[in-house]
CSV table of C-alpha atoms in Angstrom, one decimal:
chain,number,residue,atom,x,y,z
M,1,UNK,CA,14.8,3.4,-1.2
M,2,UNK,CA,13.7,0.3,-3.1
M,3,UNK,CA,11.8,0.9,-6.3
M,4,UNK,CA,8.3,-0.6,-6.9
M,5,UNK,CA,7.8,-2.9,-9.8
M,6,UNK,CA,4.3,-4.2,-10.5
M,7,UNK,CA,3.7,-7.7,-11.6
M,8,UNK,CA,0.3,-6.8,-13.0
M,9,UNK,CA,-0.3,-6.3,-16.8
M,10,UNK,CA,-1.7,-3.1,-18.2
M,11,UNK,CA,-5.5,-3.2,-18.3
M,12,UNK,CA,-7.7,-1.3,-20.8
M,13,UNK,CA,-8.6,2.3,-19.9
M,14,UNK,CA,-11.7,2.8,-17.8
M,15,UNK,CA,-12.1,6.5,-18.5
M,16,UNK,CA,-12.4,7.2,-14.8
M,17,UNK,CA,-10.1,9.7,-13.2
M,18,UNK,CA,-8.9,9.2,-9.6
M,19,UNK,CA,-7.2,11.8,-7.5
M,20,UNK,CA,-5.1,10.3,-4.7
M,21,UNK,CA,-5.2,13.6,-2.8
M,22,UNK,CA,-4.0,12.7,0.7
M,23,UNK,CA,-1.6,9.9,1.7
M,24,UNK,CA,-0.9,10.5,5.3
M,25,UNK,CA,1.2,8.6,7.9
M,26,UNK,CA,-1.2,8.3,10.9
M,27,UNK,CA,1.0,6.0,12.9
M,28,UNK,CA,1.9,7.0,16.4
M,29,UNK,CA,5.3,8.5,16.8
M,30,UNK,CA,6.4,5.4,18.8
M,31,UNK,CA,5.5,3.2,15.7
M,32,UNK,CA,7.8,5.1,13.3
M,33,UNK,CA,11.4,4.3,12.6
M,34,UNK,CA,11.4,0.6,13.6
M,35,UNK,CA,9.2,-1.7,11.6
M,36,UNK,CA,10.1,-5.0,13.4
M,37,UNK,CA,12.9,-7.3,14.2
M,38,UNK,CA,15.7,-9.2,12.5
M,39,UNK,CA,15.8,-12.8,13.8
M,40,UNK,CA,18.1,-15.7,13.4
M,41,UNK,CA,17.1,-19.4,12.9
M,42,UNK,CA,16.7,-19.8,16.6
M,43,UNK,CA,14.2,-17.0,16.7
M,44,UNK,CA,16.5,-14.8,18.7
M,45,UNK,CA,16.2,-11.1,17.9
M,46,UNK,CA,19.5,-9.8,16.4
M,47,UNK,CA,18.4,-6.3,15.7
M,48,UNK,CA,15.8,-3.9,14.3
M,49,UNK,CA,14.3,-3.6,10.9
M,50,UNK,CA,14.6,0.1,10.2
M,51,UNK,CA,12.0,2.0,8.2
M,52,UNK,CA,13.4,2.9,4.7
M,53,UNK,CA,13.7,6.6,4.0
M,54,UNK,CA,10.7,7.9,2.1
M,55,UNK,CA,8.5,4.8,2.7
M,56,UNK,CA,5.2,6.7,2.7
M,57,UNK,CA,5.9,8.5,-0.6
M,58,UNK,CA,7.1,5.2,-2.1
M,59,UNK,CA,3.8,3.5,-0.9
M,60,UNK,CA,1.8,6.3,-2.5
M,61,UNK,CA,3.7,6.0,-5.8
M,62,UNK,CA,3.1,2.2,-5.8
M,63,UNK,CA,-0.6,2.6,-5.2
M,64,UNK,CA,-0.9,5.1,-8.0
M,65,UNK,CA,1.1,2.8,-10.3
M,66,UNK,CA,-1.3,-0.1,-9.6
M,67,UNK,CA,-4.4,2.1,-10.2
M,68,UNK,CA,-3.0,3.2,-13.5
M,69,UNK,CA,-2.2,-0.4,-14.5
M,70,UNK,CA,-5.8,-1.2,-13.6
M,71,UNK,CA,-7.0,1.3,-16.2
M,72,UNK,CA,-7.7,4.3,-14.0
M,73,UNK,CA,-6.4,7.8,-14.8
M,74,UNK,CA,-4.4,9.4,-12.0
M,75,UNK,CA,-5.0,13.1,-11.8
M,76,UNK,CA,-4.1,16.0,-9.5
M,77,UNK,CA,-7.6,17.4,-9.2
M,78,UNK,CA,-11.1,16.1,-8.5
M,79,UNK,CA,-12.9,15.1,-11.7
M,80,UNK,CA,-14.5,11.7,-10.9
M,81,UNK,CA,-13.2,10.0,-7.8
M,82,UNK,CA,-11.2,11.2,-4.8
M,83,UNK,CA,-9.2,9.0,-2.5
M,84,UNK,CA,-7.8,10.0,0.9
M,85,UNK,CA,-5.5,7.4,2.5
M,86,UNK,CA,-4.2,7.1,6.0
M,87,UNK,CA,-1.4,4.6,6.8
M,88,UNK,CA,-2.4,3.0,10.1
M,89,UNK,CA,0.4,0.5,10.6
M,90,UNK,CA,3.5,-1.0,8.9
M,91,UNK,CA,5.3,-4.0,10.4
M,92,UNK,CA,8.1,-6.1,8.9
M,93,UNK,CA,10.0,-8.9,10.4
M,94,UNK,CA,13.0,-10.7,8.9
M,95,UNK,CA,13.5,-14.4,9.6
M,96,UNK,CA,14.1,-17.0,6.9
M,97,UNK,CA,11.6,-15.0,5.0
M,98,UNK,CA,10.5,-11.3,4.9
M,99,UNK,CA,7.1,-10.8,6.4
M,100,UNK,CA,5.3,-7.5,6.1
M,101,UNK,CA,1.8,-6.3,7.2
M,102,UNK,CA,0.4,-2.9,6.3
M,103,UNK,CA,-3.0,-1.3,7.2
M,104,UNK,CA,-4.3,1.6,5.2
M,105,UNK,CA,-7.6,3.3,5.7
M,106,UNK,CA,-9.2,4.5,2.5
M,107,UNK,CA,-11.9,7.2,2.1
M,108,UNK,CA,-13.4,7.2,-1.4
M,109,UNK,CA,-15.5,10.2,-2.4
M,110,UNK,CA,-17.6,10.6,-5.5
M,111,UNK,CA,-18.6,14.3,-6.1
M,112,UNK,CA,-17.9,15.1,-2.5
M,113,UNK,CA,-20.0,12.3,-1.1
M,114,UNK,CA,-18.1,9.5,0.8
M,115,UNK,CA,-19.0,6.2,-0.8
M,116,UNK,CA,-16.4,4.0,0.9
M,117,UNK,CA,-14.6,4.1,4.2
M,118,UNK,CA,-12.6,0.9,4.7
M,119,UNK,CA,-9.4,-0.3,6.3
M,120,UNK,CA,-7.4,-2.5,3.9
M,121,UNK,CA,-4.9,-5.0,5.3
M,122,UNK,CA,-2.1,-6.1,3.0
M,123,UNK,CA,0.2,-9.0,3.8
M,124,UNK,CA,3.3,-9.9,1.9
M,125,UNK,CA,6.2,-12.3,2.2
M,126,UNK,CA,9.3,-13.1,0.3
M,127,UNK,CA,12.1,-15.7,0.7
M,128,UNK,CA,15.1,-14.0,2.3
M,129,UNK,CA,17.9,-15.2,0.2
M,130,UNK,CA,20.6,-12.7,1.4
M,131,UNK,CA,21.2,-11.1,4.7
M,132,UNK,CA,21.1,-7.7,2.9
M,133,UNK,CA,17.4,-8.2,2.0
M,134,UNK,CA,15.7,-5.5,4.1
M,135,UNK,CA,12.0,-6.4,3.8
M,136,UNK,CA,11.3,-4.1,0.8
M,137,UNK,CA,10.0,-7.0,-1.3
M,138,UNK,CA,7.5,-8.1,1.3
M,139,UNK,CA,6.4,-4.4,1.8
M,140,UNK,CA,5.9,-4.1,-2.0
M,141,UNK,CA,3.8,-7.3,-2.0
M,142,UNK,CA,1.7,-5.9,0.9
M,143,UNK,CA,1.0,-2.7,-1.1
M,144,UNK,CA,0.1,-4.8,-4.2
M,145,UNK,CA,-2.3,-6.8,-2.0
M,146,UNK,CA,-4.0,-3.7,-0.7
M,147,UNK,CA,-4.1,-2.2,-4.3
M,148,UNK,CA,-5.8,-5.4,-5.6
M,149,UNK,CA,-8.5,-5.2,-2.9
M,150,UNK,CA,-9.0,-1.5,-3.5
M,151,UNK,CA,-9.2,-2.0,-7.3
M,152,UNK,CA,-11.8,-4.7,-6.8
M,153,UNK,CA,-13.9,-2.3,-4.7
M,154,UNK,CA,-13.5,0.5,-7.3
M,155,UNK,CA,-14.5,-1.7,-10.2
M,156,UNK,CA,-17.6,-2.8,-8.3
M,157,UNK,CA,-18.5,0.8,-7.4
M,158,UNK,CA,-18.1,2.1,-11.0
M,159,UNK,CA,-20.2,-0.8,-12.3
M,160,UNK,CA,-23.0,-0.1,-9.9
């Protein structure tokens, strides 16, 4: 399981607590296990890109890390804001580069009232320097892309 390392710098505290209560894998059973294909330079499929063990928990941890770096407090109960997240899709293909696409539906609640229901799409890519590169860098960049969009929406919401 590849670790997540953020490229973002720590932002000042916002004094807003967020509980990422649910982070569910809502993909169909047929979409789990194989994320995409491994292709050669002639675009011939050589094999499958297999889903890393614990990918959903790793994605949740990465999202929490990004929220904390953005100045939000991550808590295990509802104080201010509550997020429920549903992973709708994850794809990753390996060619000369790693290409990943992730879709996550986010429900944001403030004091029990839903204030946001949005599907975020994250895209990430990374140059594939070694055959052993398995797509984790592109997946991490996709999660960072989703986190950036969500944080922008959160910042707008708390300012309003």
